[in-house]
C-alpha positions as a Python dict, from the first residue, in 0.01 Angstrom:
ca = {
    (1, 'M'): (0, 0, 0),
    (2, 'S'): (356, -132, -34),
    (3, 'E'): (581, -10, -314),
    (4, 'A'): (597, -363, -451),
    (5, 'Q'): (221, -401, -488),
    (6, 'K'): (114, -448, -846),
    (7, 'T'): (-178, -280, -1018),
    (8, 'A'): (-436, -399, -1271),
    (9, 'V'): (-611, -137, -1481),
    (10, 'I'): (-962, -255, -1572),
    (11, 'I'): (-1164, -80, -1841),
    (12, 'G'): (-1538, -95, -1773),
    (13, 'A'): (-1748, -139, -1455),
    (14, 'G'): (-1992, -393, -1598),
    (15, 'P'): (-2026, -756, -1483),
    (16, 'A'): (-1687, -857, -1626),
    (17, 'G'): (-1488, -561, -1496),
    (18, 'L'): (-1638, -572, -1146),
    (19, 'T'): (-1595, -949, -1123),
    (20, 'A'): (-1231, -919, -1230),
    (21, 'A'): (-1166, -656, -964),
    (22, 'Y'): (-1329, -865, -690),
    (23, 'E'): (-1139, -1177, -794),
    (24, 'L'): (-809, -988, -789),
    (25, 'L'): (-883, -848, -443),
    (26, 'T'): (-984, -1183, -295),
    (27, 'K'): (-727, -1406, -464),
    (28, 'T'): (-418, -1189, -521),
    (29, 'D'): (-230, -890, -383),
    (30, 'I'): (-295, -695, -704),
    (31, 'R'): (-482, -365, -665),
    (32, 'P'): (-752, -307, -930),
    (33, 'I'): (-838, 34, -1072),
    (34, 'I'): (-1161, 35, -1274),
    (35, 'L'): (-1217, 309, -1532),
    (36, 'E'): (-1584, 352, -1622),
    (37, 'E'): (-1693, 581, -1903),
    (38, 'E'): (-2044, 637, -1763),
    (39, 'D'): (-2156, 776, -1429),
    (40, 'F'): (-2332, 450, -1339),
    (41, 'I'): (-2231, 93, -1252),
    (42, 'G'): (-2329, -229, -1429),
    (43, 'G'): (-2311, -150, -1801),
    (44, 'I'): (-2610, -291, -1985),
    (45, 'S'): (-2690, -490, -1669),
    (46, 'R'): (-2771, -174, -1475),
    (47, 'T'): (-3106, -78, -1329),
    (48, 'V'): (-3254, 255, -1440),
    (49, 'R'): (-3457, 441, -1178),
    (50, 'Y'): (-3743, 665, -1290),
    (51, 'N'): (-4008, 829, -1072),
    (52, 'G'): (-4010, 551, -814),
    (53, 'N'): (-4002, 266, -1067),
    (54, 'R'): (-3706, 59, -1188),
    (55, 'M'): (-3617, -70, -1533),
    (56, 'D'): (-3402, -370, -1614),
    (57, 'I'): (-3225, -280, -1939),
    (58, 'G'): (-3252, -587, -2159),
    (59, 'G'): (-3383, -825, -1893),
    (60, 'H'): (-3137, -1035, -1689),
    (61, 'R'): (-3218, -1374, -1546),
    (62, 'F'): (-2963, -1479, -1286),
    (63, 'F'): (-2908, -1839, -1386),
    (64, 'S'): (-2599, -2038, -1477),
    (65, 'K'): (-2492, -2396, -1523),
    (66, 'N'): (-2163, -2300, -1364),
    (67, 'D'): (-2139, -2355, -989),
    (68, 'E'): (-1870, -2092, -945),
    (69, 'V'): (-2095, -1819, -1086),
    (70, 'M'): (-2402, -1934, -892),
    (71, 'D'): (-2202, -1940, -569),
    (72, 'F'): (-2066, -1593, -645),
    (73, 'W'): (-2417, -1449, -683),
    (74, 'R'): (-2559, -1627, -379),
    (75, 'T'): (-2269, -1519, -159),
    (76, 'L'): (-2307, -1156, -265),
    (77, 'M'): (-2686, -1155, -224),
    (78, 'P'): (-2837, -1453, -36),
    (79, 'I'): (-3159, -1618, -154),
    (80, 'Q'): (-3483, -1523, 17),
    (81, 'G'): (-3590, -1713, 327),
    (82, 'A'): (-3942, -1567, 340),
    (83, 'P'): (-4205, -1491, 73),
    (84, 'S'): (-4181, -1179, -142),
    (85, 'K'): (-4469, -930, -142),
    (86, 'D'): (-4653, -1076, -442),
    (87, 'D'): (-4602, -1439, -343),
    (88, 'A'): (-4739, -1365, 5),
    (89, 'L'): (-5045, -1183, -130),
    (90, 'L'): (-5120, -1457, -384),
    (91, 'G'): (-5029, -1759, -174),
    (92, 'R'): (-4769, -1874, -427),
    (93, 'E'): (-4510, -2119, -299),
    (94, 'K'): (-4141, -2085, -383),
    (95, 'P'): (-3837, -2280, -266),
    (96, 'L'): (-3705, -2068, 22),
    (97, 'A'): (-3355, -2078, 170),
    (98, 'P'): (-3355, -2181, 538),
    (99, 'G'): (-3242, -1882, 739),
    (100, 'G'): (-3240, -1661, 431),
    (101, 'P'): (-3334, -1292, 447),
    (102, 'D'): (-3690, -1164, 435),
    (103, 'P'): (-3739, -943, 125),
    (104, 'E'): (-4007, -747, 311),
    (105, 'K'): (-3747, -644, 570),
    (106, 'T'): (-3417, -619, 382),
    (107, 'D'): (-3298, -519, 36),
    (108, 'R'): (-2986, -733, -2),
    (109, 'V'): (-3167, -1045, -113),
    (110, 'M'): (-3219, -1261, -420),
    (111, 'L'): (-3578, -1351, -505),
    (112, 'V'): (-3676, -1682, -661),
    (113, 'R'): (-3881, -1601, -971),
    (114, 'T'): (-4076, -1811, -1219),
    (115, 'R'): (-3963, -1786, -1580),
    (116, 'V'): (-4246, -1717, -1821),
    (117, 'S'): (-4160, -1598, -2171),
    (118, 'R'): (-4396, -1630, -2465),
    (119, 'I'): (-4423, -1528, -2826),
    (120, 'F'): (-4696, -1285, -2933),
    (121, 'F'): (-4782, -1357, -3296),
    (122, 'R'): (-5106, -1312, -3491),
    (123, 'R'): (-5242, -1144, -3174),
    (124, 'K'): (-5208, -1473, -2987),
    (125, 'F'): (-4962, -1626, -2742),
    (126, 'F'): (-4729, -1911, -2836),
    (127, 'A'): (-4495, -2101, -2607),
    (128, 'Y'): (-4132, -1992, -2602),
    (129, 'P'): (-3919, -2176, -2700),
    (130, 'I'): (-4157, -2275, -2977),
    (131, 'S'): (-4291, -2630, -2957),
    (132, 'L'): (-4579, -2820, -3111),
    (133, 'S'): (-4790, -2805, -2796),
    (134, 'G'): (-5169, -2811, -2789),
    (135, 'E'): (-5174, -2431, -2761),
    (136, 'T'): (-4943, -2394, -3061),
    (137, 'I'): (-5154, -2633, -3270),
    (138, 'R'): (-5474, -2446, -3184),
    (139, 'N'): (-5321, -2108, -3264),
    (140, 'M'): (-5151, -2217, -3586),
    (141, 'G'): (-5431, -2434, -3717),
    (142, 'V'): (-5415, -2797, -3830),
    (143, 'A'): (-5281, -2722, -4180),
    (144, 'N'): (-4990, -2508, -4058),
    (145, 'T'): (-4914, -2758, -3782),
    (146, 'L'): (-4892, -3048, -4028),
    (147, 'K'): (-4673, -2838, -4253),
    (148, 'A'): (-4445, -2755, -3959),
    (149, 'G'): (-4429, -3120, -3851),
    (150, 'F'): (-4335, -3249, -4196),
    (151, 'G'): (-4088, -2962, -4234),
    (152, 'Y'): (-3915, -3061, -3912),
    (153, 'V'): (-3893, -3427, -4015),
    (154, 'W'): (-3747, -3321, -4350),
    (155, 'S'): (-3486, -3103, -4178),
    (156, 'A'): (-3394, -3385, -3942),
    (157, 'V'): (-3319, -3614, -4237),
    (158, 'F'): (-3169, -3367, -4483),
    (159, 'K'): (-2936, -3145, -4282),
    (160, 'K'): (-2815, -2819, -4429),
    (161, 'K'): (-2455, -2707, -4402),
    (162, 'E'): (-2450, -2454, -4120),
    (163, 'T'): (-2286, -2170, -4307),
    (164, 'N'): (-2526, -1914, -4161),
    (165, 'L'): (-2790, -1862, -3893),
    (166, 'K'): (-3075, -1943, -4132),
    (167, 'N'): (-2950, -2297, -4189),
    (168, 'F'): (-2873, -2331, -3818),
    (169, 'Y'): (-3238, -2264, -3731),
    (170, 'I'): (-3382, -2474, -4014),
    (171, 'N'): (-3175, -2775, -3902),
    (172, 'R'): (-3329, -2751, -3556),
    (173, 'F'): (-3686, -2642, -3627),
    (174, 'G'): (-3759, -2702, -3995),
    (175, 'A'): (-3821, -2448, -4271),
    (176, 'P'): (-4193, -2374, -4200),
    (177, 'L'): (-4134, -2288, -3833),
    (178, 'Y'): (-3823, -2093, -3932),
    (179, 'K'): (-4031, -1878, -4169),
    (180, 'M'): (-4305, -1825, -3911),
    (181, 'F'): (-4108, -1761, -3595),
    (182, 'F'): (-3743, -1692, -3668),
    (183, 'E'): (-3678, -1513, -3995),
    (184, 'D'): (-3870, -1187, -3946),
    (185, 'Y'): (-3795, -1159, -3575),
    (186, 'T'): (-3421, -1215, -3627),
    (187, 'E'): (-3418, -948, -3896),
    (188, 'K'): (-3604, -715, -3659),
    (189, 'V'): (-3335, -771, -3397),
    (190, 'W'): (-3026, -751, -3618),
    (191, 'G'): (-3137, -547, -3918),
    (192, 'V'): (-3016, -812, -4164),
    (193, 'N'): (-3155, -1143, -4288),
    (194, 'P'): (-3042, -1455, -4097),
    (195, 'D'): (-2870, -1582, -4413),
    (196, 'S'): (-2615, -1302, -4360),
    (197, 'I'): (-2548, -1383, -3993),
    (198, 'S'): (-2287, -1631, -3878),
    (199, 'A'): (-2411, -1958, -3728),
    (200, 'D'): (-2182, -1871, -3434),
    (201, 'W'): (-2465, -1655, -3299),
    (202, 'G'): (-2695, -1955, -3280),
    (203, 'A'): (-2426, -2166, -3120),
    (204, 'Q'): (-2370, -1892, -2861),
    (205, 'R'): (-2732, -1813, -2779),
    (206, 'V'): (-2952, -2109, -2873),
    (207, 'K'): (-2687, -2371, -2800),
    (208, 'G'): (-2836, -2722, -2784),
    (209, 'L'): (-3197, -2616, -2824),
    (210, 'S'): (-3413, -2772, -3096),
    (211, 'L'): (-3778, -2858, -3153),
    (212, 'F'): (-3707, -3213, -3034),
    (213, 'K'): (-3550, -3090, -2708),
    (214, 'A'): (-3835, -2847, -2650),
    (215, 'L'): (-4089, -3127, -2696),
    (216, 'W'): (-3893, -3369, -2478),
    (217, 'T'): (-3864, -3110, -2202),
    (218, 'M'): (-4241, -3057, -2216),
    (219, 'V'): (-4298, -3433, -2183),
    (220, 'K'): (-4065, -3481, -1885),
    (221, 'K'): (-4150, -3147, -1720),
    (222, 'P'): (-4378, -3296, -1448),
    (223, 'F'): (-4098, -3526, -1333),
    (224, 'V'): (-3800, -3290, -1304),
    (225, 'R'): (-3708, -2979, -1111),
    (226, 'N'): (-3432, -2742, -1213),
    (227, 'T'): (-3432, -2472, -949),
    (228, 'D'): (-3074, -2562, -860),
    (229, 'G'): (-2963, -2431, -1198),
    (230, 'K'): (-2800, -2745, -1339),
    (231, 'K'): (-2808, -2959, -1649),
    (232, 'V'): (-3077, -2787, -1851),
    (233, 'E'): (-3070, -2575, -2163),
    (234, 'T'): (-3058, -2208, -2065),
    (235, 'S'): (-3363, -2133, -2280),
    (236, 'L'): (-3568, -2393, -2090),
    (237, 'I'): (-3514, -2292, -1726),
    (238, 'E'): (-3830, -2256, -1520),
    (239, 'Q'): (-3702, -2061, -1221),
    (240, 'F'): (-3420, -1817, -1168),
    (241, 'I'): (-3292, -1590, -896),
    (242, 'Y'): (-3320, -1213, -924),
    (243, 'P'): (-3203, -919, -710),
    (244, 'K'): (-3491, -757, -521),
    (245, 'K'): (-3442, -422, -697),
    (246, 'G'): (-3311, -537, -1032),
    (247, 'P'): (-2973, -648, -1170),
    (248, 'G'): (-2807, -313, -1111),
    (249, 'Q'): (-2853, -365, -737),
    (250, 'L'): (-2621, -665, -744),
    (251, 'W'): (-2353, -485, -944),
    (252, 'E'): (-2377, -178, -723),
    (253, 'T'): (-2340, -408, -421),
    (254, 'L'): (-2035, -569, -581),
    (255, 'A'): (-1888, -225, -657),
    (256, 'D'): (-1924, -133, -289),
    (257, 'E'): (-1743, -456, -196),
    (258, 'V'): (-1460, -377, -439),
    (259, 'V'): (-1411, -30, -290),
    (260, 'A'): (-1437, -161, 68),
    (261, 'R'): (-1158, -409, -6),
    (262, 'G'): (-925, -144, -145),
    (263, 'G'): (-1014, -129, -512),
    (264, 'V'): (-1064, 197, -697),
    (265, 'I'): (-1354, 283, -930),
    (266, 'V'): (-1330, 598, -1138),
    (267, 'K'): (-1655, 700, -1311),
    (268, 'N'): (-1684, 936, -1607),
    (269, 'A'): (-1343, 819, -1726),
    (270, 'R'): (-1341, 746, -2100),
    (271, 'V'): (-1034, 559, -2218),
    (272, 'K'): (-917, 739, -2533),
    (273, 'Q'): (-565, 602, -2580),
    (274, 'V'): (-386, 275, -2508),
    (275, 'L'): (-8, 309, -2474),
    (276, 'T'): (206, 18, -2588),
    (277, 'E'): (574, -72, -2606),
    (278, 'N'): (759, -394, -2693),
    (279, 'G'): (454, -617, -2700),
    (280, 'R'): (307, -486, -2376),
    (281, 'V'): (47, -233, -2275),
    (282, 'T'): (221, 33, -2066),
    (283, 'G'): (-68, 263, -1980),
    (284, 'V'): (-406, 403, -2075),
    (285, 'V'): (-508, 765, -2108),
    (286, 'A'): (-854, 848, -1980),
    (287, 'E'): (-1053, 1161, -2045),
    (288, 'E'): (-1215, 1276, -1722),
    (289, 'K'): (-1410, 1581, -1608),
    (290, 'D'): (-1093, 1758, -1499),
    (291, 'G'): (-891, 1665, -1809),
    (292, 'E'): (-680, 1370, -1919),
    (293, 'K'): (-511, 1130, -1679),
    (294, 'T'): (-276, 839, -1748),
    (295, 'Y'): (-314, 514, -1554),
    (296, 'K'): (-34, 259, -1542),
    (297, 'G'): (-21, -96, -1414),
    (298, 'E'): (128, -437, -1469),
    (299, 'Y'): (-194, -587, -1607),
    (300, 'Y'): (-474, -450, -1826),
    (301, 'L'): (-821, -600, -1859),
    (302, 'S'): (-1052, -448, -2118),
    (303, 'S'): (-1429, -482, -2151),
    (304, 'M'): (-1464, -182, -2383),
    (305, 'P'): (-1587, -254, -2738),
    (306, 'I'): (-1313, -413, -2949),
    (307, 'K'): (-1382, -153, -3218),
    (308, 'D'): (-1296, 128, -2976),
    (309, 'L'): (-1008, -57, -2810),
    (310, 'V'): (-816, -112, -3134),
    (311, 'A'): (-884, 246, -3244),
    (312, 'A'): (-731, 367, -2916),
    (313, 'F'): (-395, 194, -2965),
    (314, 'D'): (-116, 449, -2992),
    (315, 'G'): (23, 326, -3324),
    (316, 'G'): (158, 33, -3516),
    (317, 'V'): (-172, -154, -3556),
    (318, 'P'): (-156, -353, -3881),
    (319, 'Q'): (-384, -196, -4142),
    (320, 'E'): (-580, -517, -4195),
    (321, 'V'): (-650, -550, -3822),
    (322, 'S'): (-749, -185, -3799),
    (323, 'D'): (-986, -217, -4095),
    (324, 'I'): (-1156, -530, -3957),
    (325, 'A'): (-1196, -386, -3607),
    (326, 'S'): (-1324, -48, -3726),
    (327, 'A'): (-1600, -217, -3927),
    (328, 'L'): (-1715, -465, -3662),
    (329, 'P'): (-2096, -440, -3647),
    (330, 'Y'): (-2305, -369, -3340),
    (331, 'R'): (-2676, -338, -3277),
    (332, 'D'): (-2793, -53, -3060),
    (333, 'F'): (-3092, -56, -2831),
    (334, 'I'): (-3380, 165, -2721),
    (335, 'T'): (-3618, 87, -2438),
    (336, 'V'): (-3931, 279, -2344),
    (337, 'G'): (-4075, 246, -1995),
    (338, 'L'): (-4452, 290, -1975),
    (339, 'L'): (-4649, 304, -1652),
    (340, 'V'): (-5006, 197, -1732),
    (341, 'D'): (-5325, 139, -1537),
    (342, 'K'): (-5381, -198, -1700),
    (343, 'L'): (-5301, -426, -1992),
    (344, 'L'): (-5567, -522, -2247),
    (345, 'I'): (-5424, -871, -2298),
    (346, 'R'): (-5584, -1116, -2056),
    (347, 'N'): (-5425, -1374, -1830),
    (348, 'K'): (-5564, -1704, -1957),
    (349, 'T'): (-5302, -1912, -1776),
    (350, 'K'): (-5345, -2086, -1441),
    (351, 'M'): (-5070, -1868, -1290),
    (352, 'K'): (-5174, -1622, -1021),
    (353, 'T'): (-5052, -1264, -1060),
    (354, 'L'): (-5120, -931, -895),
    (355, 'A'): (-5421, -766, -1064),
    (356, 'N'): (-5436, -1084, -1277),
    (357, 'I'): (-5195, -943, -1537),
    (358, 'V'): (-5031, -1184, -1781),
    (359, 'P'): (-4747, -1370, -1600),
    (360, 'D'): (-4473, -1311, -1856),
    (361, 'C'): (-4134, -1160, -1777),
    (362, 'W'): (-4068, -1118, -2148),
    (363, 'I'): (-4300, -1123, -2446),
    (364, 'Y'): (-4135, -1168, -2786),
    (365, 'V'): (-4341, -954, -3022),
    (366, 'Q'): (-4320, -1120, -3361),
    (367, 'E'): (-4600, -922, -3525),
    (368, 'R'): (-4482, -800, -3863),
    (369, 'D'): (-4673, -470, -3853),
    (370, 'V'): (-4479, -317, -3559),
    (371, 'R'): (-4113, -245, -3490),
    (372, 'I'): (-4112, -342, -3123),
    (373, 'G'): (-3905, -655, -3059),
    (374, 'R'): (-3975, -748, -2700),
    (375, 'L'): (-4195, -638, -2413),
    (376, 'Q'): (-4092, -667, -2050),
    (377, 'I'): (-4336, -665, -1758),
    (378, 'F'): (-4129, -549, -1463),
    (379, 'N'): (-4402, -642, -1209),
    (380, 'N'): (-4325, -1006, -1287),
    (381, 'W'): (-3948, -969, -1254),
    (382, 'S'): (-3986, -828, -903),
    (383, 'P'): (-4275, -650, -732),
    (384, 'Y'): (-4015, -420, -576),
    (385, 'M'): (-3932, -279, -921),
    (386, 'V'): (-4272, -108, -923),
    (387, 'E'): (-4384, 163, -683),
    (388, 'D'): (-4746, 39, -681),
    (389, 'P'): (-4751, -316, -824),
    (390, 'E'): (-5106, -384, -713),
    (391, 'H'): (-5263, -101, -911),
    (392, 'T'): (-5023, -20, -1198),
    (393, 'V'): (-4824, -215, -1455),
    (394, 'W'): (-4470, -103, -1537),
    (395, 'I'): (-4359, -229, -1879),
    (396, 'G'): (-4055, -192, -2101),
    (397, 'L'): (-4078, -180, -2480),
    (398, 'E'): (-3756, -292, -2646),
    (399, 'Y'): (-3642, -175, -2988),
    (400, 'F'): (-3332, -274, -3183),
    (401, 'C'): (-3175, -13, -3408),
    (402, 'N'): (-2849, 140, -3530),
    (403, 'E'): (-2700, 451, -3378),
    (404, 'G'): (-2782, 741, -3610),
    (405, 'D'): (-3079, 579, -3785),
    (406, 'A'): (-3430, 726, -3792),
    (407, 'M'): (-3544, 558, -3468),
    (408, 'W'): (-3228, 655, -3283),
    (409, 'E'): (-3255, 1018, -3389),
    (410, 'M'): (-3623, 1064, -3296),
    (411, 'S'): (-3686, 1292, -3000),
    (412, 'D'): (-3786, 1127, -2672),
    (413, 'E'): (-4137, 1271, -2695),
    (414, 'A'): (-4188, 1152, -3053),
    (415, 'F'): (-4048, 806, -2985),
    (416, 'I'): (-4259, 753, -2674),
    (417, 'D'): (-4570, 851, -2873),
    (418, 'F'): (-4466, 610, -3150),
    (419, 'A'): (-4414, 327, -2897),
    (420, 'K'): (-4751, 383, -2730),
    (421, 'K'): (-4928, 370, -3065),
    (422, 'E'): (-4752, 46, -3157),
    (423, 'L'): (-4872, -131, -2842),
    (424, 'E'): (-5220, 9, -2890),
    (425, 'H'): (-5219, -110, -3253),
    (426, 'I'): (-5159, -472, -3153),
    (427, 'G'): (-5410, -461, -2869),
    (428, 'I'): (-5179, -475, -2566),
    (429, 'I'): (-5261, -136, -2410),
    (430, 'S'): (-5481, 166, -2459),
    (431, 'A'): (-5275, 483, -2494),
    (432, 'S'): (-5520, 660, -2264),
    (433, 'D'): (-5413, 429, -1980),
    (434, 'V'): (-5050, 549, -1986),
    (435, 'R'): (-4962, 746, -1670),
    (436, 'D'): (-4591, 806, -1722),
    (437, 'A'): (-4315, 726, -1971),
    (438, 'V'): (-3938, 744, -2022),
    (439, 'R'): (-3698, 655, -2302),
    (440, 'V'): (-3344, 512, -2263),
    (441, 'R'): (-3091, 460, -2543),
    (442, 'V'): (-2797, 216, -2521),
    (443, 'K'): (-2505, 219, -2765),
    (444, 'K'): (-2333, -103, -2876),
    (445, 'A'): (-2568, -320, -2670),
    (446, 'Y'): (-2523, -624, -2894),
    (447, 'P'): (-2203, -721, -3078),
    (448, 'A'): (-2318, -860, -3415),
    (449, 'Y'): (-2206, -1172, -3601),
    (450, 'F'): (-2191, -1052, -3961),
    (451, 'G'): (-1977, -823, -4175),
    (452, 'T'): (-1610, -820, -4075),
    (453, 'Y'): (-1687, -1051, -3782),
    (454, 'A'): (-1595, -1331, -4025),
    (455, 'E'): (-1234, -1216, -3991),
    (456, 'F'): (-1241, -1149, -3619),
    (457, 'D'): (-979, -1416, -3552),
    (458, 'K'): (-716, -1181, -3699),
    (459, 'V'): (-810, -910, -3450),
    (460, 'R'): (-798, -1156, -3163),
    (461, 'A'): (-457, -1284, -3274),
    (462, 'Y'): (-321, -929, -3277),
    (463, 'L'): (-460, -846, -2932),
    (464, 'D'): (-312, -1167, -2792),
    (465, 'T'): (36, -1046, -2886),
    (466, 'F'): (18, -811, -2587),
    (467, 'D'): (99, -1049, -2306),
    (468, 'N'): (-42, -831, -2026),
    (469, 'L'): (-372, -749, -2199),
    (470, 'Y'): (-685, -956, -2132),
    (471, 'C'): (-1010, -899, -2323),
    (472, 'I'): (-1315, -979, -2110),
    (473, 'G'): (-1692, -941, -2121),
    (474, 'R'): (-1947, -908, -2399),
    (475, 'N'): (-1805, -613, -2590),
    (476, 'G'): (-1452, -688, -2476),
    (477, 'Q'): (-1462, -1011, -2675),
    (478, 'H'): (-1727, -915, -2934),
    (479, 'K'): (-1939, -1208, -2816),
    (480, 'Y'): (-2308, -1203, -2733),
    (481, 'N'): (-2236, -1326, -2378),
    (482, 'N'): (-2484, -1367, -2099),
    (483, 'M'): (-2379, -1233, -1758),
    (484, 'D'): (-2239, -1566, -1644),
    (485, 'H'): (-2017, -1594, -1952),
    (486, 'S'): (-1896, -1239, -1903),
    (487, 'M'): (-1813, -1312, -1540),
    (488, 'L'): (-1632, -1629, -1636),
    (489, 'T'): (-1410, -1442, -1882),
    (490, 'A'): (-1304, -1224, -1588),
    (491, 'M'): (-1247, -1523, -1361),
    (492, 'E'): (-1039, -1694, -1628),
    (493, 'A'): (-837, -1375, -1683),
    (494, 'V'): (-750, -1362, -1314),
    (495, 'R'): (-654, -1729, -1324),
    (496, 'A'): (-429, -1655, -1621),
    (497, 'I'): (-267, -1366, -1434),
    (498, 'I'): (-205, -1592, -1135),
    (499, 'G'): (-53, -1851, -1367),
    (500, 'D'): (-334, -2102, -1327),
    (501, 'G'): (-495, -2045, -1668),
    (502, 'S'): (-441, -1923, -2021),
    (503, 'K'): (-561, -1660, -2266),
    (504, 'D'): (-730, -1931, -2469),
    (505, 'A'): (-940, -2015, -2163),
    (506, 'V'): (-1037, -1647, -2133),
    (507, 'W'): (-1163, -1640, -2491),
    (508, 'N'): (-1328, -1983, -2474),
    (509, 'V'): (-1530, -1971, -2153),
    (510, 'N'): (-1775, -2252, -2100),
    (511, 'A'): (-2056, -2176, -1857),
    (512, 'E'): (-2170, -2536, -1880),
    (513, 'K'): (-1855, -2668, -1715),
    (514, 'E'): (-1913, -2725, -1347),
    (515, 'Y'): (-1670, -2558, -1112),
    (516, 'H'): (-1580, -2883, -937),
    (517, 'E'): (-1486, -3030, -1276),
    (518, 'K'): (-1256, -2733, -1335),
    (519, 'K'): (-1092, -2782, -995),
    (520, 'E'): (-1037, -3151, -1059),
    (521, 'S'): (-891, -3110, -1407),
}
């Protein structure tokens, strides 16, 4: 390394931090040093291994409308060129990449998976996103369907001012469907009523989706394919790519690439202080196993929670900014992995699955008499996530909570017992069929859009005064980003460092913009 070589200190080895490091190594002469608080790679996008089975924390479909991101993923892990284990056993056809790797012979491969996500409500399945399909009408009944239809027409004519998430949903689905499918579930996820949540959350996550778009997509479905990942609402994609052994495999692969190219990754390094002088960050102090160490560089990219970042500044933070940042809300997350002999819910679809289990990747549990929010079936994400996918079902029960509350503080044994009883109560499993179980807790999994978030622009303005600091990623920007958005914030940050972008572009990533459009602009 020459004396003149510059350094970028990156906080966090999640999708944003790792992408930033790789971009710096491939497009500049800047050496990245990543400081990761945990002893694992990938952040919330990691894969947890337990007794031969693998858990995807939160569920991660690899899909983007942005060509740059899709190319990044496919280059790192090429798409399968031969059938996966379950597709071969069941005779299912998938679009295969000519000359692509065989997942039965190699691990570094992306599988093509079918997206199936449904709502479980009143002990029945409903399409997700919700639409007035034949199945929905049968399950809701004629009276409720008519009520929902008239409610949607009313909302289409008499629009509400979108001052909160409640009005955002009502404008797109009507009040009756909002009450049935959105209000209670949203409160289960966030712990507050949708009328207290900013409409920004809907704009970020639901985007252009509405009942009309869901219906129109259903009508034109037989005539369109979207496996190339373009021009379709994210919530409506039908196929996606997925690493053979879960999302963490891709980020671990990327971490290996970063190190091989000369980058540095330091695990178990918690950033506790950010040093500043004259409008610039001059260093960060990390607490490591052997004590504190100071890292210095010319550029600093942070994906740590904004709340913690501002608290770590060495002094001079305006009181108003400090107060807003310290009170920013987050939602924490608990997942329970259960290995079961079978599911009690039956596969009534025409989709073939191993052991004829239901085909869903995710099931949104909207029953009001349980706390569980979502249920993942890892067999359907990838058969290689499960040690014995032909004879066991490996599922993940997802709960949303706040660090320190009653659910968070329960012992692992007590919480696992509670989770098993919940699934048994709503008829999904029998507790006697559970072979093994594990519980995983995740802090600050979801930055929330209420409370002092309304004044977040003041925090952003303050952080932007440090010309060599770039905030990237989900927690780094306090935005409920998907992986592609998080990666794009990193890509834009590197462009800004090179002089080919701006901080505004880092904050305002747009995954829907095609890469070729960016290059031409």
